[in-house]
PDB file of C-alpha atoms in Angstrom:
ATOM      1  CA  UNK X 119     107.725 213.886 125.028  1.00 72.00           C
ATOM      2  CA  UNK X 120     107.029 216.034 128.063  1.00 93.00           C
ATOM      3  CA  UNK X 121     105.724 214.781 131.412  1.00 92.00           C
ATOM      4  CA  UNK X 122     102.165 215.897 130.663  1.00 92.00           C
ATOM      5  CA  UNK X 123     102.157 213.889 127.420  1.00 95.00           C
ATOM      6  CA  UNK X 124     103.491 210.812 129.212  1.00 96.00           C
ATOM      7  CA  UNK X 125     100.783 211.096 131.878  1.00 96.00           C
ATOM      8  CA  UNK X 126      98.122 211.549 129.186  1.00 97.00           C
ATOM      9  CA  UNK X 127      99.385 208.390 127.460  1.00 97.00           C
ATOM     10  CA  UNK X 128      99.377 206.437 130.730  1.00 97.00           C
ATOM     11  CA  UNK X 129      95.860 207.658 131.475  1.00 98.00           C
ATOM     12  CA  UNK X 130      94.641 206.639 128.038  1.00 98.00           C
ATOM     13  CA  UNK X 131      96.178 203.174 128.376  1.00 98.00           C
ATOM     14  CA  UNK X 132      94.744 202.637 131.860  1.00 97.00           C
ATOM     15  CA  UNK X 133      91.204 203.514 130.845  1.00 96.00           C
ATOM     16  CA  UNK X 134      91.317 201.539 127.600  1.00 96.00           C
ATOM     17  CA  UNK X 135      92.849 198.530 129.418  1.00 96.00           C
ATOM     18  CA  UNK X 136      89.987 198.598 131.912  1.00 94.00           C
ATOM     19  CA  UNK X 137      87.481 198.449 129.066  1.00 94.00           C
ATOM     20  CA  UNK X 138      89.220 195.886 126.841  1.00 94.00           C
ATOM     21  CA  UNK X 139      87.370 192.905 128.398  1.00 93.00           C
ATOM     22  CA  UNK X 140      84.224 194.368 126.818  1.00 91.00           C
ATOM     23  CA  UNK X 141      85.512 193.062 123.478  1.00 93.00           C
ATOM     24  CA  UNK X 142      84.222 189.628 124.519  1.00 93.00           C
ATOM     25  CA  UNK X 143      80.678 190.963 124.803  1.00 91.00           C
ATOM     26  CA  UNK X 144      77.953 190.597 122.218  1.00 92.00           C
ATOM     27  CA  UNK X 145      75.317 193.193 121.412  1.00 90.00           C
ATOM     28  CA  UNK X 146      72.824 193.884 124.219  1.00 85.00           C
ATOM     29  CA  UNK X 147      69.604 195.744 124.957  1.00 81.00           C
ATOM     30  CA  UNK X 148      68.990 198.618 122.549  1.00 82.00           C
ATOM     31  CA  UNK X 149      71.764 197.436 120.201  1.00 87.00           C
ATOM     32  CA  UNK X 150      69.181 195.157 118.639  1.00 87.00           C
ATOM     33  CA  UNK X 151      67.186 198.154 117.414  1.00 85.00           C
ATOM     34  CA  UNK X 152      69.977 200.701 116.968  1.00 84.00           C
ATOM     35  CA  UNK X 153      72.482 198.451 115.188  1.00 88.00           C
ATOM     36  CA  UNK X 154      71.334 194.963 114.266  1.00 91.00           C
ATOM     37  CA  UNK X 155      67.950 195.865 112.762  1.00 89.00           C
ATOM     38  CA  UNK X 156      69.376 198.796 110.810  1.00 86.00           C
ATOM     39  CA  UNK X 157      70.172 198.335 107.143  1.00 87.00           C
ATOM     40  CA  UNK X 158      73.812 198.642 106.183  1.00 90.00           C
ATOM     41  CA  UNK X 159      74.241 202.142 104.707  1.00 88.00           C
ATOM     42  CA  UNK X 160      75.188 202.166 101.049  1.00 87.00           C
ATOM     43  CA  UNK X 161      74.296 205.632  99.723  1.00 88.00           C
ATOM     44  CA  UNK X 162      74.788 209.157 101.013  1.00 88.00           C
ATOM     45  CA  UNK X 163      71.050 209.347 101.757  1.00 86.00           C
ATOM     46  CA  UNK X 164      71.477 206.503 104.238  1.00 81.00           C
ATOM     47  CA  UNK X 165      73.841 208.739 106.208  1.00 81.00           C
ATOM     48  CA  UNK X 166      71.643 211.844 106.116  1.00 84.00           C
ATOM     49  CA  UNK X 167      68.320 210.223 107.025  1.00 81.00           C
ATOM     50  CA  UNK X 168      69.393 209.954 110.665  1.00 75.00           C
ATOM     51  CA  UNK X 169      69.080 213.750 110.891  1.00 77.00           C
ATOM     52  CA  UNK X 170      65.299 213.389 110.621  1.00 80.00           C
ATOM     53  CA  UNK X 171      64.879 210.375 112.890  1.00 79.00           C
ATOM     54  CA  UNK X 172      64.654 209.856 116.599  1.00 78.00           C
ATOM     55  CA  UNK X 173      67.499 208.005 118.243  1.00 78.00           C
ATOM     56  CA  UNK X 174      65.158 205.298 119.503  1.00 77.00           C
ATOM     57  CA  UNK X 175      61.624 204.549 118.315  1.00 77.00           C
ATOM     58  CA  UNK X 176      58.816 205.949 120.467  1.00 79.00           C
ATOM     59  CA  UNK X 177      61.185 207.969 122.675  1.00 78.00           C
ATOM     60  CA  UNK X 178      61.881 211.690 122.160  1.00 83.00           C
ATOM     61  CA  UNK X 179      65.675 211.301 121.954  1.00 80.00           C
ATOM     62  CA  UNK X 180      67.568 213.141 119.262  1.00 82.00           C
ATOM     63  CA  UNK X 181      71.203 212.030 119.199  1.00 81.00           C
ATOM     64  CA  UNK X 182      72.650 212.598 115.741  1.00 83.00           C
ATOM     65  CA  UNK X 183      76.320 212.022 116.592  1.00 84.00           C
ATOM     66  CA  UNK X 184      75.858 208.564 118.172  1.00 82.00           C
ATOM     67  CA  UNK X 185      73.529 207.629 115.312  1.00 83.00           C
ATOM     68  CA  UNK X 186      76.106 208.728 112.751  1.00 85.00           C
ATOM     69  CA  UNK X 187      78.928 206.799 114.429  1.00 87.00           C
ATOM     70  CA  UNK X 188      76.768 203.667 114.534  1.00 87.00           C
ATOM     71  CA  UNK X 189      75.912 204.040 110.841  1.00 87.00           C
ATOM     72  CA  UNK X 190      79.558 204.465 109.881  1.00 90.00           C
ATOM     73  CA  UNK X 191      80.529 201.461 111.985  1.00 92.00           C
ATOM     74  CA  UNK X 192      77.693 199.425 110.464  1.00 91.00           C
ATOM     75  CA  UNK X 193      79.062 200.265 107.012  1.00 91.00           C
ATOM     76  CA  UNK X 194      82.610 199.313 108.027  1.00 93.00           C
ATOM     77  CA  UNK X 195      82.068 196.094 109.986  1.00 92.00           C
ATOM     78  CA  UNK X 196      78.409 195.167 109.791  1.00 92.00           C
ATOM     79  CA  UNK X 197      77.073 193.189 112.742  1.00 94.00           C
ATOM     80  CA  UNK X 198      80.409 192.200 114.310  1.00 95.00           C
ATOM     81  CA  UNK X 199      80.325 193.553 117.925  1.00 94.00           C
ATOM     82  CA  UNK X 200      84.082 193.715 118.617  1.00 95.00           C
ATOM     83  CA  UNK X 201      84.797 196.954 116.691  1.00 94.00           C
ATOM     84  CA  UNK X 202      81.809 198.672 118.314  1.00 92.00           C
ATOM     85  CA  UNK X 203      83.126 197.810 121.778  1.00 92.00           C
ATOM     86  CA  UNK X 204      86.684 198.754 120.827  1.00 94.00           C
ATOM     87  CA  UNK X 205      85.461 202.128 119.545  1.00 92.00           C
ATOM     88  CA  UNK X 206      83.743 202.780 122.899  1.00 90.00           C
ATOM     89  CA  UNK X 207      86.849 201.726 124.859  1.00 94.00           C
ATOM     90  CA  UNK X 208      89.090 204.042 122.838  1.00 95.00           C
ATOM     91  CA  UNK X 209      86.549 206.853 123.093  1.00 93.00           C
ATOM     92  CA  UNK X 210      86.489 206.372 126.878  1.00 94.00           C
ATOM     93  CA  UNK X 211      90.265 206.732 126.956  1.00 96.00           C
ATOM     94  CA  UNK X 212      90.159 209.855 124.819  1.00 96.00           C
ATOM     95  CA  UNK X 213      87.489 211.457 127.008  1.00 95.00           C
ATOM     96  CA  UNK X 214      89.589 210.796 130.117  1.00 97.00           C
ATOM     97  CA  UNK X 215      92.616 212.418 128.432  1.00 98.00           C
ATOM     98  CA  UNK X 216      90.489 215.407 127.455  1.00 97.00           C
ATOM     99  CA  UNK X 217      89.322 215.734 131.073  1.00 97.00           C
ATOM    100  CA  UNK X 218      92.965 215.639 132.196  1.00 98.00           C
ATOM    101  CA  UNK X 219      93.960 218.354 129.723  1.00 97.00           C
ATOM    102  CA  UNK X 220      91.091 220.571 130.849  1.00 97.00           C
ATOM    103  CA  UNK X 221      91.640 220.013 134.580  1.00 97.00           C
ATOM    104  CA  UNK X 222      95.385 220.528 134.275  1.00 94.00           C
ATOM    105  CA  UNK X 223      94.957 223.907 132.590  1.00 94.00           C
ATOM    106  CA  UNK X 224      96.639 226.663 134.613  1.00 94.00           C
ATOM    107  CA  UNK X 225      93.380 228.595 134.952  1.00 95.00           C
ATOM    108  CA  UNK X 226      92.063 225.913 137.327  1.00 94.00           C
ATOM    109  CA  UNK X 227      95.198 225.863 139.509  1.00 95.00           C
ATOM    110  CA  UNK X 228      94.882 222.101 139.991  1.00 96.00           C
ATOM    111  CA  UNK X 229      98.158 220.291 140.502  1.00 96.00           C
ATOM    112  CA  UNK X 230      99.012 217.775 137.780  1.00 96.00           C
ATOM    113  CA  UNK X 231      98.773 214.626 139.988  1.00 96.00           C
ATOM    114  CA  UNK X 232      95.355 215.696 141.253  1.00 97.00           C
ATOM    115  CA  UNK X 233      94.175 216.465 137.708  1.00 97.00           C
ATOM    116  CA  UNK X 234      95.445 213.034 136.606  1.00 98.00           C
ATOM    117  CA  UNK X 235      93.610 211.249 139.418  1.00 97.00           C
ATOM    118  CA  UNK X 236      90.404 213.217 138.824  1.00 97.00           C
ATOM    119  CA  UNK X 237      90.521 212.423 135.093  1.00 97.00           C
ATOM    120  CA  UNK X 238      91.114 208.741 135.840  1.00 97.00           C
ATOM    121  CA  UNK X 239      88.127 208.673 138.181  1.00 96.00           C
ATOM    122  CA  UNK X 240      86.071 210.475 135.544  1.00 94.00           C
ATOM    123  CA  UNK X 241      87.104 207.932 132.907  1.00 94.00           C
ATOM    124  CA  UNK X 242      86.164 204.894 134.978  1.00 93.00           C
ATOM    125  CA  UNK X 243      83.171 206.322 136.843  1.00 90.00           C
ATOM    126  CA  UNK X 244      79.953 204.292 136.388  1.00 84.00           C
ATOM    127  CA  UNK X 245      78.412 207.122 134.363  1.00 79.00           C
ATOM    128  CA  UNK X 246      81.216 206.762 131.807  1.00 75.00           C
ATOM    129  CA  UNK X 247      81.689 203.014 132.063  1.00 75.00           C
ATOM    130  CA  UNK X 248      78.008 202.348 131.455  1.00 73.00           C
ATOM    131  CA  UNK X 249      78.642 203.372 127.829  1.00 71.00           C
ATOM    132  CA  UNK X 250      81.106 200.497 127.501  1.00 71.00           C
ATOM    133  CA  UNK X 251      79.742 197.970 129.991  1.00 68.00           C
ATOM    134  CA  UNK X 252      75.945 198.144 129.933  1.00 62.00           C
TER     135      UNK X 252
END
């Protein structure tokens, strides 16, 4: 594995490790409406209905990808919060790695250590961490 791959792996592990304590958390806030009060999907129609629904009742949000991931997770593990939090922790790590890959691209002329640090900050910034730690 090359140095860039090693750094990407380290970055992923750092961000995920920061978010692993979230596995002890229960569902909070809007999870009651978005996850717990939703029926467990059983048919294909249960997965396509989200295309016609708002993300949250009475608010004009349309977020089909988060809705789909929540439906799939509901089908896989029901109302157990640990896999939901683990999914968000892993997603946070993947987003940080993607930021590193983009920032490290030669077109930006950003040195690899600076791109690594910037991606780490991006991955743990409150805007990103609020998706894992509400």
